XYZ file of N, CA, C and O in Angstrom:
264
model
N 20.712 -31.177 -3.241
C 20.940 -29.756 -3.214
C 19.810 -29.052 -2.491
O 18.830 -29.647 -2.076
N 19.987 -27.772 -2.355
C 18.979 -26.944 -1.690
C 18.010 -26.385 -2.709
O 18.397 -25.910 -3.766
N 16.747 -26.483 -2.393
C 15.716 -25.905 -3.227
C 15.410 -24.515 -2.681
O 15.120 -24.348 -1.503
N 15.517 -23.524 -3.538
C 15.236 -22.159 -3.106
C 13.901 -21.742 -3.686
O 13.629 -21.944 -4.861
N 13.059 -21.180 -2.835
C 11.749 -20.738 -3.252
C 11.627 -19.257 -2.907
O 11.881 -18.850 -1.780
N 11.256 -18.476 -3.873
C 11.094 -17.049 -3.650
C 9.620 -16.691 -3.763
O 8.968 -17.018 -4.738
N 9.131 -16.024 -2.765
C 7.743 -15.578 -2.741
C 7.702 -14.125 -3.189
O 8.333 -13.275 -2.577
N 6.966 -13.829 -4.259
C 6.868 -12.430 -4.662
C 6.067 -11.625 -3.643
O 5.087 -12.125 -3.073
N 6.526 -10.429 -3.371
C 5.788 -9.511 -2.511
C 5.730 -8.159 -3.218
O 6.505 -7.892 -4.133
N 4.849 -7.332 -2.758
C 4.708 -5.997 -3.325
C 5.044 -4.981 -2.238
O 4.575 -5.096 -1.101
N 5.863 -4.017 -2.608
C 6.158 -2.877 -1.747
C 5.389 -1.701 -2.337
O 5.700 -1.220 -3.428
N 4.353 -1.274 -1.651
C 3.438 -0.260 -2.156
C 3.672 1.032 -1.386
O 3.468 1.085 -0.181
N 4.105 2.071 -2.084
C 4.429 3.335 -1.429
C 3.344 4.372 -1.712
O 2.922 4.541 -2.853
N 2.912 5.045 -0.646
C 1.898 6.078 -0.747
C 2.476 7.370 -0.178
O 3.084 7.371 0.895
N 2.277 8.456 -0.897
C 2.803 9.761 -0.505
C 2.136 10.236 0.787
O 0.909 10.226 0.902
N 2.945 10.659 1.753
C 2.437 11.080 3.060
C 1.689 12.391 3.057
O 1.029 12.734 4.031
N 1.808 13.161 1.979
C 1.067 14.418 1.863
C -0.146 14.270 0.955
O -1.217 14.794 1.236
N 0.052 13.555 -0.134
C -0.985 13.424 -1.160
C -2.104 12.478 -0.732
O -3.260 12.662 -1.069
N -1.746 11.444 -0.025
C -2.740 10.463 0.381
C -3.026 9.446 -0.712
O -2.311 9.365 -1.708
N -4.063 8.677 -0.519
C -4.434 7.616 -1.450
C -5.124 8.234 -2.663
O -6.127 8.938 -2.524
N -4.586 7.963 -3.833
C -5.156 8.490 -5.081
C -6.079 7.441 -5.710
O -6.108 6.284 -5.274
N -6.773 7.847 -6.753
C -7.630 6.909 -7.489
C -6.789 5.777 -8.078
O -7.210 4.616 -8.085
N -5.594 6.107 -8.540
C -4.689 5.079 -9.081
C -4.281 4.093 -7.993
O -4.255 2.886 -8.222
N -3.972 4.623 -6.802
C -3.622 3.755 -5.673
C -4.766 2.803 -5.354
O -4.559 1.616 -5.100
N -5.997 3.318 -5.362
C -7.170 2.483 -5.070
C -7.302 1.346 -6.083
O -7.545 0.198 -5.716
N -7.124 1.673 -7.357
C -7.234 0.652 -8.401
C -6.127 -0.392 -8.260
O -6.386 -1.597 -8.385
N -4.919 0.047 -7.980
C -3.807 -0.897 -7.824
C -4.006 -1.792 -6.605
O -3.767 -2.998 -6.666
N -4.456 -1.204 -5.489
C -4.671 -2.019 -4.293
C -5.782 -3.039 -4.509
O -5.688 -4.163 -4.027
N -6.821 -2.664 -5.247
C -7.885 -3.620 -5.540
C -7.321 -4.800 -6.320
O -7.598 -5.958 -6.008
N -6.496 -4.509 -7.306
C -5.888 -5.577 -8.103
C -4.965 -6.444 -7.245
O -5.011 -7.674 -7.325
N -4.162 -5.811 -6.415
C -3.241 -6.559 -5.539
C -4.027 -7.485 -4.614
O -3.666 -8.646 -4.429
N -5.116 -6.979 -4.034
C -5.912 -7.811 -3.123
C -6.606 -8.938 -3.880
O -6.777 -10.027 -3.343
N -6.987 -8.684 -5.140
C -7.628 -9.731 -5.942
C -6.679 -10.885 -6.252
O -7.117 -12.032 -6.355
N -5.386 -10.587 -6.411
C -4.426 -11.647 -6.742
C -3.723 -12.203 -5.502
O -2.896 -13.092 -5.609
N -4.069 -11.679 -4.332
C -3.613 -12.235 -3.041
C -2.089 -12.289 -2.903
O -1.554 -13.295 -2.425
N -1.416 -11.208 -3.271
C 0.025 -11.152 -3.039
C 0.295 -10.442 -1.721
O -0.363 -9.447 -1.399
N 1.269 -10.958 -0.960
C 1.635 -10.261 0.275
C 2.113 -8.849 -0.073
O 2.858 -8.660 -1.034
N 1.676 -7.878 0.716
C 1.975 -6.487 0.403
C 2.457 -5.755 1.647
O 1.872 -5.882 2.719
N 3.504 -4.990 1.476
C 3.990 -4.079 2.507
C 3.633 -2.677 2.037
O 4.010 -2.271 0.935
N 2.887 -1.958 2.856
C 2.489 -0.598 2.505
C 3.363 0.371 3.284
O 3.480 0.277 4.506
N 3.974 1.298 2.556
C 4.867 2.292 3.147
C 4.262 3.672 2.914
O 3.895 4.009 1.791
N 4.168 4.453 3.983
C 3.762 5.846 3.830
C 5.051 6.647 3.752
O 5.820 6.727 4.705
N 5.278 7.221 2.593
C 6.532 7.877 2.247
C 6.428 9.395 2.470
O 5.331 9.946 2.499
N 7.558 10.040 2.603
C 7.660 11.509 2.675
C 6.938 12.100 3.887
O 6.383 13.193 3.819
N 6.976 11.399 5.004
C 6.278 11.894 6.195
C 7.044 13.026 6.884
O 6.502 13.683 7.765
N 8.290 13.247 6.464
C 9.098 14.301 7.081
C 8.905 15.653 6.404
O 9.438 16.651 6.864
N 8.136 15.699 5.359
C 7.937 16.949 4.613
C 6.874 17.821 5.273
O 5.936 17.316 5.885
N 7.020 19.144 5.113
C 5.974 20.041 5.631
C 4.633 19.712 4.964
O 4.572 19.458 3.770
N 3.608 19.687 5.733
C 2.280 19.384 5.196
C 1.956 17.905 5.153
O 0.867 17.520 4.744
N 2.891 17.073 5.558
C 2.631 15.624 5.569
C 1.576 15.317 6.624
O 1.549 15.921 7.694
N 0.705 14.364 6.282
C -0.376 13.966 7.200
C -0.404 12.440 7.287
O -1.341 11.798 6.811
N 0.614 11.846 7.898
C 0.713 10.380 7.885
C -0.458 9.672 8.551
O -0.872 8.609 8.097
N -1.029 10.253 9.598
C -2.158 9.589 10.270
C -3.398 9.599 9.382
O -4.146 8.621 9.325
N -3.618 10.702 8.677
C -4.724 10.805 7.727
C -4.552 9.791 6.602
O -5.500 9.107 6.218
N -3.318 9.683 6.092
C -3.040 8.726 5.019
C -3.237 7.299 5.522
O -3.803 6.458 4.824
N -2.801 7.027 6.745
C -2.969 5.688 7.308
C -4.462 5.343 7.427
O -4.864 4.223 7.127
N -5.276 6.309 7.821
C -6.723 6.077 7.864
C -7.269 5.759 6.474
O -8.123 4.888 6.314
N -6.766 6.460 5.458
C -7.200 6.189 4.089
C -6.806 4.771 3.662
O -7.572 4.098 2.987
N -5.617 4.336 4.062
C -5.163 2.984 3.721
C -6.076 1.948 4.382
O -6.510 0.992 3.742
N -6.408 2.159 5.650
C -7.317 1.230 6.332
C -8.677 1.205 5.651
O -9.317 0.158 5.552
N -9.129 2.354 5.164
C -10.404 2.419 4.448
C -10.381 1.567 3.191
O -11.408 1.020 2.778
N -9.213 1.436 2.553
C -9.100 0.583 1.367
C -9.500 -0.863 1.693
O -10.135 -1.526 0.896
N -9.101 -1.300 2.867
C -9.426 -2.673 3.272
C -10.891 -2.808 3.663
O -11.483 -3.858 3.479
N -11.478 -1.740 4.197
C -12.899 -1.760 4.555
C -13.792 -1.800 3.319
O -14.919 -2.270 3.388
N -13.280 -1.283 2.191
C -14.065 -1.263 0.960
C -14.240 -2.660 0.385
O -15.058 -2.868 -0.489
N -13.467 -3.603 0.824
C -13.519 -4.978 0.285
C -14.728 -5.699 0.770
O -15.287 -5.734 1.659
C-alpha cells in the first residue's frame, strides 16, 4: 500500500495595519524554536491605513532577532 506522510506547517497571519504585536513575537519565537515550516501571510492589506511594507519589515526583523 501507499504510505502517506503529512508534514505539519503553520499558517501565521499578521494584520496589515496593526503590524507585529508582542503576542506575534512570542509565537514566532516558539515556532522558530520548534523548527516547523511556516507560511507568513500579511492580511487585510486592502484596508485604508494598511502598511504592508512596514509590516513586512517588522516580520524580517523577527528573523534578525534570532
